[in-house]
């Protein structure tokens, strides 16, 4: 699909600049600050900038909504193999997950792609604060996760601020 | 667990600084560059810095290994509801996923946590380049994903450089 405009040339040019002044080639594999951040994939949220993370500091897991249940595989690896001992969860205002239901998305997929998506739980939510509280509970109660400090924030896309939920 | 040292005070202090000069409060929900990046959660990789992403530019999905099969839910949402039309995959050198097997991790969990993790595919890999090729194939062939440009890179944690695999 070479006729399609792609972002990759710009990514490669930006990476060229990044690598010219890169000075962090000797960082250890395990995160230095022993923390794993679980956040939404939203384009407006840059977890590193918003939380002050440098390369090497923290694992960052991101998915649609920053949903805990979709991060378990990665969290187990983070804790069991790479020594993180704290989880920070970040959901955010104006999240796309507030705008649809499993039923509406499945219907859209059926109409536009001609496929059935009944086997996928898309994990939308109706209440932002409740989504953080619910996800912390999922993490606290999961048998394959360690008993570590878990903090949940809402990131405000309008102001760049985080507010603590729990 | 208030007696445990936590990163959250530092995160909150860093966020305070970030939000003071924050000037991007009016960004649209859909990613401006219509691209979604799928990358590993590794602490040494900062996808925004390494690829030149600003707030609002791109969805960023991250999980252990940057595995495609674990990103399908988020990718469908990204394409169907938020209009992205390109996927960029980033795996990296010295990845933790090269260091274990499903069997070894399940055994560790059984011994240390006393639980069975046989129901989780942890998705480790033995060949870094092959993991990118395999994951591009997963994305290309998935019935719920659109036929969009997909590019796969290896990020070199030693140099900060990306090299294109396919």
Coordinates of C-alpha atoms in Angstrom, one line a residue:
Chain A
X1 CA 0.0 0.0 0.0
X2 CA 2.8 2.4 -0.9
X3 CA 0.4 4.9 -2.4
X4 CA -1.1 5.6 1.0
X5 CA 0.3 8.5 3.0
X6 CA 2.1 7.0 5.9
X7 CA 3.6 8.5 9.1
X8 CA 6.7 6.3 9.0
X9 CA 9.0 8.7 7.1
X10 CA 8.3 11.3 9.8
X11 CA 8.8 8.7 12.6
X12 CA 12.1 7.7 11.1
X13 CA 13.2 11.4 10.8
X14 CA 12.2 12.1 14.4
X15 CA 14.0 9.0 15.5
X16 CA 17.2 10.0 13.7
X17 CA 17.2 13.2 15.7
X18 CA 16.4 11.4 19.0
X19 CA 19.2 8.9 18.5
X20 CA 21.8 11.5 17.7
X21 CA 21.8 12.8 21.3
X22 CA 20.8 9.5 22.9
X23 CA 22.8 8.8 26.0
X24 CA 20.9 6.1 27.8
X25 CA 22.3 3.0 26.2
X26 CA 23.3 1.3 29.4
X27 CA 20.0 1.2 31.3
X28 CA 19.1 -2.0 33.1
X29 CA 16.2 -4.1 31.9
X30 CA 14.2 -4.0 35.2
X31 CA 12.5 -0.6 35.7
X32 CA 14.6 1.5 38.1
X33 CA 11.6 2.9 40.0
X34 CA 10.0 -0.5 40.4
X35 CA 6.6 0.8 39.2
X36 CA 4.3 -0.2 36.4
X37 CA 1.9 2.4 35.0
X38 CA -1.4 1.2 33.4
X39 CA -2.9 3.9 31.3
X40 CA -5.3 4.5 28.4
X41 CA -4.0 4.5 24.8
X42 CA -5.5 8.0 24.3
X43 CA -3.4 10.2 22.0
X44 CA -3.7 13.3 24.3
X45 CA -2.1 11.5 27.3
X46 CA 1.7 11.2 27.4
X47 CA 2.3 9.2 30.6
X48 CA 6.0 9.9 30.6
X49 CA 5.5 13.7 30.4
X50 CA 2.5 13.8 32.6
X51 CA 4.1 11.7 35.4
X52 CA 7.8 12.7 35.0
X53 CA 9.1 9.4 33.8
X54 CA 12.6 9.1 32.2
X55 CA 13.7 6.2 30.0
X56 CA 14.4 3.3 32.3
X57 CA 12.1 4.3 35.1
X58 CA 8.8 2.4 34.7
X59 CA 6.9 -0.1 32.7
X60 CA 4.0 1.5 30.8
X61 CA 1.1 -0.6 29.8
X62 CA -1.5 1.1 27.6
X63 CA -4.8 -0.1 26.1
X64 CA -8.2 1.3 25.2
X65 CA -9.5 2.7 28.5
X66 CA -6.4 1.6 30.6
X67 CA -8.5 -1.4 31.6
X68 CA -6.9 -3.6 34.3
X69 CA -8.4 -6.9 33.1
X70 CA -6.7 -6.4 29.7
X71 CA -3.3 -5.8 31.4
X72 CA -3.0 -9.0 33.6
X73 CA -0.6 -10.9 31.3
X74 CA 1.8 -7.9 31.2
X75 CA 1.4 -7.1 34.9
X76 CA 2.3 -10.7 35.9
X77 CA 5.4 -10.5 33.7
X78 CA 6.3 -7.1 35.1
X79 CA 6.1 -8.3 38.7
X80 CA 7.3 -11.9 38.4
X81 CA 10.2 -11.3 36.0
X82 CA 11.1 -7.7 36.2
X83 CA 10.6 -6.8 39.9
X84 CA 8.0 -4.0 39.8
X85 CA 6.3 -3.6 43.2
X86 CA 3.8 -0.8 42.7
X87 CA 0.9 -0.2 40.2
X88 CA -0.3 3.2 39.1
X89 CA -3.5 3.3 37.1
X90 CA -4.4 6.3 34.9
X91 CA -7.8 6.8 33.2
X92 CA -8.8 10.2 31.8
X93 CA -11.6 12.7 31.1
X94 CA -13.3 12.7 27.7
X95 CA -12.4 9.0 27.2
X96 CA -13.6 7.2 24.1
X97 CA -14.7 4.3 26.3
X98 CA -17.5 6.5 27.6
X99 CA -19.0 6.9 24.1
X100 CA -20.2 3.4 23.1
X101 CA -21.5 0.1 24.3
X102 CA -20.4 -3.5 23.5
X103 CA -23.7 -3.8 21.6
X104 CA -23.3 -0.7 19.5
X105 CA -19.7 -1.5 18.5
X106 CA -20.6 -5.1 17.7
X107 CA -23.4 -3.8 15.5
X108 CA -21.1 -1.4 13.7
X109 CA -18.6 -4.1 13.1
X110 CA -21.3 -6.5 11.8
X111 CA -22.6 -3.8 9.4
X112 CA -19.3 -2.4 8.2
X113 CA -17.0 -5.4 8.3
X114 CA -19.5 -8.2 8.0
X115 CA -18.0 -10.0 11.0
X116 CA -19.2 -11.1 14.4
X117 CA -17.4 -9.6 17.4
X118 CA -19.6 -11.1 20.1
X119 CA -16.5 -12.9 21.5
X120 CA -14.7 -9.7 22.3
X121 CA -15.6 -7.7 25.5
X122 CA -14.6 -4.2 24.5
X123 CA -14.7 -3.0 28.1
X124 CA -16.4 0.4 27.7
X125 CA -17.6 2.2 30.9
X126 CA -20.3 4.7 31.8
X127 CA -18.7 6.3 34.8
X128 CA -15.1 7.4 34.8
X129 CA -14.5 7.5 38.5
X130 CA -16.2 4.1 38.9
X131 CA -14.0 2.7 36.2
X132 CA -10.9 3.5 38.2
X133 CA -12.4 2.1 41.4
X134 CA -13.5 -1.1 39.6
X135 CA -10.1 -1.6 38.0
X136 CA -8.2 -1.1 41.3
X137 CA -10.5 -3.8 42.8
X138 CA -9.7 -6.1 39.8
X139 CA -5.9 -5.6 40.5
X140 CA -6.3 -6.0 44.3
X141 CA -8.2 -9.3 44.0
X142 CA -6.4 -11.0 41.2
X143 CA -4.7 -14.2 42.4
X144 CA -1.7 -13.8 40.1
X145 CA -0.8 -10.3 41.2
X146 CA 1.2 -9.4 44.3
X147 CA -0.1 -7.4 47.2
X148 CA 1.5 -4.1 46.2
X149 CA 0.5 -0.4 46.5
X150 CA -2.0 0.5 43.9
X151 CA -3.0 4.1 43.2
X152 CA -5.6 5.3 40.7
X153 CA -5.7 8.7 39.0
X154 CA -7.9 10.5 36.5
X155 CA -5.9 12.6 34.0
X156 CA -7.7 15.7 32.9
X157 CA -7.1 16.2 29.2
X158 CA -8.2 19.8 29.5
X159 CA -5.6 20.8 32.0
X160 CA -2.9 18.2 32.0
X161 CA -3.5 17.5 35.7
X162 CA -4.0 14.2 37.5
X163 CA -6.4 13.9 40.4
X164 CA -6.2 10.9 42.8
X165 CA -9.3 8.7 42.9
X166 CA -8.0 6.1 45.4
Chain B
X1 CA 0.1 0.0 52.6
X2 CA 1.2 3.5 53.6
X3 CA 4.4 2.3 55.1
X4 CA 5.7 1.2 51.7
X5 CA 7.7 3.6 49.7
X6 CA 5.7 4.8 46.8
X7 CA 6.4 6.7 43.6
X8 CA 3.1 8.6 43.7
X9 CA 4.4 11.7 45.5
X10 CA 7.0 12.2 42.9
X11 CA 4.5 11.5 40.1
X12 CA 2.2 14.1 41.6
X13 CA 5.0 16.7 41.9
X14 CA 6.1 16.0 38.3
X15 CA 2.5 16.4 37.2
X16 CA 2.2 19.7 39.0
X17 CA 5.1 21.0 36.9
X18 CA 3.7 19.5 33.7
X19 CA 0.3 21.0 34.2
X20 CA 1.6 24.5 35.0
X21 CA 2.8 25.0 31.4
X22 CA 0.2 22.8 29.8
X23 CA -1.2 24.4 26.7
X24 CA -2.9 21.5 24.9
X25 CA -6.3 21.5 26.5
X26 CA -8.3 21.7 23.3
X27 CA -7.0 18.7 21.4
X28 CA -9.6 16.5 19.6
X29 CA -10.3 12.9 20.8
X30 CA -9.4 11.2 17.5
X31 CA -5.6 11.0 17.0
X32 CA -4.5 13.8 14.6
X33 CA -2.0 11.7 12.7
X34 CA -4.5 8.8 12.3
X35 CA -1.9 6.3 13.4
X36 CA -1.8 3.8 16.3
X37 CA 1.5 2.6 17.7
X38 CA 1.8 -0.9 19.3
X39 CA 4.9 -1.1 21.4
X40 CA 6.4 -3.0 24.3
X41 CA 5.9 -1.8 27.9
X42 CA 9.7 -1.8 28.4
X43 CA 10.9 1.0 30.7
X44 CA 13.7 2.0 28.4
X45 CA 11.5 2.7 25.4
X46 CA 9.6 6.1 25.3
X47 CA 7.6 5.8 22.1
X48 CA 6.7 9.5 22.1
X49 CA 10.3 10.6 22.3
X50 CA 11.6 7.9 20.0
X51 CA 9.1 8.5 17.3
X52 CA 8.5 12.2 17.7
X53 CA 4.9 12.1 18.9
X54 CA 3.2 15.1 20.5
X55 CA 0.1 15.0 22.7
X56 CA -2.8 14.4 20.4
X57 CA -0.9 12.7 17.6
X58 CA -1.4 8.9 18.0
X59 CA -2.8 6.1 20.0
X60 CA -0.2 4.2 21.8
X61 CA -0.9 0.7 22.9
X62 CA 1.7 -1.0 25.1
X63 CA 2.0 -4.5 26.6
X64 CA 4.6 -7.0 27.5
X65 CA 6.5 -7.6 24.2
X66 CA 4.3 -5.3 22.1
X67 CA 2.3 -8.4 21.0
X68 CA -0.3 -7.9 18.4
X69 CA -2.7 -10.6 19.6
X70 CA -3.0 -8.8 22.9
X71 CA -3.8 -5.5 21.3
X72 CA -6.8 -6.5 19.1
X73 CA -9.5 -5.1 21.4
X74 CA -7.8 -1.7 21.5
X75 CA -7.0 -1.7 17.8
X76 CA -10.6 -2.4 16.8
X77 CA -11.7 0.5 19.0
X78 CA -8.9 2.7 17.6
X79 CA -10.0 2.0 14.0
X80 CA -13.7 1.7 14.3
X81 CA -14.4 4.5 16.7
X82 CA -11.5 6.9 16.5
X83 CA -10.4 6.8 12.8
X84 CA -6.8 5.5 12.9
X85 CA -5.8 4.2 9.5
X86 CA -2.2 3.0 10.0
X87 CA -0.4 0.7 12.5
X88 CA 3.2 0.9 13.6
X89 CA 4.6 -2.0 15.6
X90 CA 7.7 -1.5 17.8
X91 CA 9.6 -4.4 19.5
X92 CA 13.1 -3.9 20.9
X93 CA 16.4 -5.4 21.6
X94 CA 17.2 -7.0 25.0
X95 CA 13.4 -7.7 25.5
X96 CA 12.3 -9.5 28.6
X97 CA 10.1 -11.7 26.4
X98 CA 13.3 -13.4 25.1
X99 CA 14.3 -14.6 28.6
X100 CA 11.6 -17.0 29.5
X101 CA 9.1 -19.6 28.4
X102 CA 5.4 -20.1 29.2
X103 CA 6.4 -23.3 31.1
X104 CA 9.1 -21.6 33.2
X105 CA 6.9 -18.6 34.2
X106 CA 4.0 -20.9 35.0
X107 CA 6.3 -23.0 37.2
X108 CA 7.6 -19.8 39.0
X109 CA 4.0 -18.7 39.6
X110 CA 3.0 -22.2 40.9
X111 CA 6.0 -22.2 43.3
X112 CA 5.9 -18.6 44.5
X113 CA 2.2 -17.8 44.4
X114 CA 0.7 -21.2 44.7
X115 CA -1.6 -20.6 41.7
X116 CA -2.1 -22.1 38.3
X117 CA -1.4 -19.9 35.3
X118 CA -1.9 -22.5 32.6
X119 CA -4.8 -20.5 31.2
X120 CA -2.6 -17.5 30.3
X121 CA -0.5 -17.4 27.2
X122 CA 2.4 -15.1 28.2
X123 CA 3.5 -14.7 24.6
X124 CA 7.3 -14.9 25.0
X125 CA 9.4 -15.2 21.8
X126 CA 12.8 -16.6 20.9
X127 CA 13.6 -14.6 17.8
X128 CA 13.1 -10.8 17.9
X129 CA 12.9 -10.2 14.2
X130 CA 10.5 -13.1 13.8
X131 CA 8.3 -11.7 16.5
X132 CA 7.8 -8.5 14.5
X133 CA 7.1 -10.5 11.3
X134 CA 4.7 -12.8 13.1
X135 CA 2.8 -9.9 14.7
X136 CA 2.5 -8.0 11.4
X137 CA 0.9 -11.2 9.9
X138 CA -1.5 -11.4 12.9
X139 CA -2.6 -7.8 12.2
X140 CA -2.8 -8.3 8.4
X141 CA -4.9 -11.4 8.7
X142 CA -7.2 -10.4 11.5
X143 CA -10.8 -10.2 10.3
X144 CA -11.8 -7.4 12.6
X145 CA -8.9 -5.1 11.5
X146 CA -9.0 -2.9 8.4
X147 CA -6.5 -3.2 5.5
X148 CA -4.2 -0.4 6.5
X149 CA -0.5 0.2 6.2
X150 CA 1.4 -1.7 8.8
X151 CA 5.1 -1.1 9.5
X152 CA 7.3 -3.0 12.0
X153 CA 10.4 -1.7 13.7
X154 CA 13.0 -2.9 16.1
X155 CA 14.0 -0.3 18.7
X156 CA 17.6 -0.6 19.8
X157 CA 17.8 0.1 23.5
X158 CA 21.6 0.6 23.2
X159 CA 21.4 3.4 20.6
X160 CA 17.9 4.8 20.7
X161 CA 17.6 3.9 17.0
X162 CA 14.7 2.2 15.2
X163 CA 15.4 -0.2 12.3
X164 CA 12.6 -1.2 9.9
X165 CA 11.9 -5.0 9.8
X166 CA 9.0 -4.8 7.3

